[in-house]
Amino acid sequence: DAMVIQNPRYQVTQFGKPVTLSCSQTLNHNVMYWYQQKSSQAPKLLFHYYDKDFNNEADTPDNFQSRRPNTSFCFLDIRSPGLGDAAMYLCATSNSGRTGYSNQPQHFGDGTRLSIL
Amino acid sequence: GQNIDQPTEMTATEGAIVQINCTYQTSGFNGLFWYQQHAGEAPTFLSYNVLDGLEEKGRFSSFLSRSKGYSYLLLKELQMKDSASYLCAVLDSNYQLIWGAGTKLIIKP
């Protein structure tokens, strides 16, 4: 089955220790998204890629970086995690036309729950 | 600013019908999505409305009124597995998805 896969499901890191979360997709979608979601809150968009074009949300902290080495993979790097970064991180994909605009539904991975010690 | 409002929590009985409302104020409109999210899991797509009216899909239906900035999700013949959060999200004029915080639906036997 075509899907969005996130690894790991649970990640524990120490305060200030860099961590990388990964996402892969077999849907062949050209747009990939990273969201942060805290308990009982709306998902908050951090970044999205239209193919290799990177789009950073204005309020995404500099502590968060992303890489998309190819169509199938996308990574979220947190350079110096703080206690406030403990959250569920969701990767999603969708298809869009050449403009990058899409009304297609987003397909989500199961998420990575990040805990900070 | 852009805003999506949904009730925080609702309770319903197994076998009954429940309506979850969503009102929105966004800069432009290119469609409205409903997603289901079980606790600790990722959101899954339920429905998409871009024109006014009711879209029915099995036990779930979604309604949209663009002039009122209003949508609802109707769940019939409720089952225990329908206990989840239901998120409303609107595509604005820039095709940016604006998310509501979700409505936690509790189903009681």
XYZ file of N, CA, C and O in Angstrom, chain A residues 6 9-10 35 37 40-45 57 88 90 100-111 113, chain B residues 8 30-31 33 35 37 39-45 48 50 87 91 93-97 99-102 104:
216
model
N 6.878 7.493 8.922
C 7.735 8.317 9.767
C 8.495 7.438 10.743
O 7.932 6.510 11.328
N 8.679 6.272 15.752
C 7.368 6.683 16.275
C 7.527 7.501 17.549
O 6.768 8.427 17.808
N 8.522 7.127 18.348
C 8.798 7.840 19.594
C 10.287 8.149 19.643
O 11.107 7.299 19.332
N 4.635 19.310 10.145
C 3.801 19.999 11.115
C 4.282 19.679 12.521
O 4.784 18.585 12.788
N 2.485 19.425 16.290
C 1.171 19.440 16.947
C 1.341 19.159 18.430
O 1.871 18.112 18.813
N -4.157 18.773 22.058
C -5.402 19.530 21.931
C -5.243 20.839 21.151
O -6.036 21.766 21.323
N -4.230 20.918 20.309
C -4.025 22.101 19.484
C -4.065 21.733 18.009
O -3.936 20.568 17.641
N -4.248 22.744 17.180
C -4.215 22.539 15.741
C -2.794 22.215 15.296
O -1.820 22.681 15.905
N -2.646 21.431 14.241
C -1.311 21.244 13.667
C -0.764 22.593 13.203
O -1.488 23.403 12.633
N 0.526 22.813 13.455
C 1.167 24.072 13.075
C 2.182 23.773 11.970
O 3.104 22.989 12.185
N 1.998 24.371 10.809
C 2.895 24.114 9.683
C 4.257 24.746 9.944
O 4.354 25.937 10.275
N 7.725 28.676 6.924
C 6.725 29.547 7.530
C 7.423 30.666 8.309
O 8.478 30.444 8.916
N 4.141 16.274 19.019
C 4.027 15.306 17.932
C 4.446 16.024 16.647
O 3.993 17.146 16.390
N 4.376 15.761 12.629
C 3.641 15.076 11.573
C 4.212 15.439 10.207
O 4.427 16.619 9.910
N 2.165 24.668 -7.771
C 2.407 24.334 -6.371
C 1.182 24.514 -5.498
O 1.190 24.175 -4.329
N 0.100 25.049 -6.067
C -1.117 25.215 -5.290
C -1.951 23.937 -5.400
O -2.058 23.350 -6.472
N -2.560 23.566 -4.290
C -3.251 22.284 -4.289
C -4.507 22.328 -3.455
O -4.498 22.882 -2.346
N -5.582 21.748 -3.971
C -6.759 21.499 -3.149
C -6.916 20.002 -2.901
O -7.985 19.538 -2.554
N -5.834 19.271 -3.090
C -5.871 17.845 -2.819
C -5.669 17.598 -1.326
O -4.930 18.334 -0.660
N -6.308 16.551 -0.784
C -6.132 16.283 0.653
C -4.692 15.903 0.967
O -3.983 15.350 0.134
N -4.283 16.223 2.172
C -2.965 15.832 2.634
C -3.041 14.449 3.277
O -4.003 14.126 3.963
N -2.021 13.662 3.024
C -1.936 12.311 3.579
C -0.836 12.314 4.630
O 0.296 12.690 4.324
N -1.155 11.879 5.828
C -0.248 11.987 6.959
C 0.410 10.662 7.303
O -0.194 9.592 7.172
N 1.637 10.760 7.782
C 2.277 9.641 8.450
C 1.750 9.514 9.867
O 0.950 10.344 10.325
N 2.192 8.484 10.576
C 1.711 8.241 11.937
C 2.308 9.186 12.966
O 1.908 9.171 14.118
N 3.292 9.994 12.545
C 3.859 10.981 13.456
C 5.007 10.434 14.285
O 5.157 9.220 14.465
N 6.470 11.183 18.108
C 6.262 11.917 19.361
C 7.626 12.170 19.979
O 8.345 11.227 20.303
N -14.793 22.601 21.646
C -13.633 21.864 22.160
C -13.944 20.389 22.349
O -13.128 19.522 22.024
N -10.785 28.326 -0.689
C -10.605 27.366 -1.776
C -10.990 25.953 -1.352
O -10.524 24.982 -1.948
N -11.817 25.868 -0.320
C -12.310 24.556 0.075
C -12.117 24.315 1.560
O -11.326 24.981 2.228
N -11.807 21.130 4.521
C -11.557 19.707 4.791
C -12.017 19.356 6.199
O -11.933 20.169 7.115
N -10.970 16.251 8.911
C -10.067 15.146 9.207
C -10.482 14.527 10.543
O -10.959 15.214 11.446
N -8.900 12.387 13.796
C -7.624 12.084 14.429
C -7.858 11.341 15.737
O -8.373 11.917 16.700
N -6.531 9.564 19.180
C -5.520 10.003 20.139
C -4.161 9.376 19.826
O -4.061 8.157 19.668
N -3.143 10.198 19.711
C -1.796 9.723 19.467
C -1.525 9.263 18.047
O -0.462 8.711 17.764
N -2.492 9.501 17.156
C -2.316 9.069 15.762
C -2.385 10.269 14.824
O -2.672 11.396 15.236
N -2.113 10.020 13.553
C -2.127 11.092 12.559
C -3.548 11.372 12.081
O -4.424 10.494 12.136
N -3.813 12.578 11.606
C -5.117 12.876 11.008
C -5.340 12.059 9.740
O -4.404 11.823 8.969
N -6.582 11.627 9.542
C -6.940 10.947 8.300
C -8.064 11.721 7.622
O -8.982 12.210 8.285
N -7.997 11.831 6.316
C -8.925 12.625 5.523
C -10.322 12.021 5.554
O -10.507 10.817 5.362
N -14.060 16.735 1.715
C -13.663 18.021 1.154
C -14.897 18.657 0.536
O -15.599 18.016 -0.256
N -16.167 22.266 -1.459
C -15.801 23.555 -2.022
C -17.050 24.306 -2.511
O -17.038 25.525 -2.632
N -11.070 17.499 13.045
C -10.455 18.784 12.724
C -11.020 19.349 11.435
O -11.120 18.657 10.433
N -8.773 25.972 3.189
C -7.762 26.455 2.242
C -8.053 27.922 1.937
O -9.109 28.236 1.391
N -7.004 31.895 0.281
C -6.785 32.349 -1.100
C -5.391 31.994 -1.614
O -5.171 31.896 -2.816
N -4.432 31.805 -0.708
C -3.070 31.406 -1.090
C -2.884 29.894 -1.068
O -1.761 29.410 -1.153
N -3.978 29.178 -0.949
C -3.937 27.708 -0.847
C -3.162 27.258 0.385
O -2.615 26.155 0.417
N -3.136 28.122 1.399
C -2.562 27.722 2.677
C -3.669 27.112 3.515
O -4.787 27.645 3.574
N -3.372 25.992 4.202
C -4.377 25.282 4.985
C -4.390 25.847 6.398
O -3.387 25.807 7.108
N -5.903 25.472 10.051
C -6.476 24.383 10.838
C -7.214 24.905 12.063
O -6.756 25.833 12.736
N -8.340 24.246 12.384
C -8.958 24.426 13.680
C -8.262 23.533 14.710
O -7.492 22.634 14.349
N -8.548 23.780 15.982
C -7.918 23.003 17.058
C -8.563 21.637 17.244
O -8.038 20.793 17.979
N -9.699 21.419 16.593
C -10.336 20.112 16.665
C -11.409 20.031 17.734
O -11.399 20.770 18.724
N -13.033 17.244 20.235
C -12.888 15.898 20.801
C -14.273 15.315 21.005
O -15.089 15.872 21.752
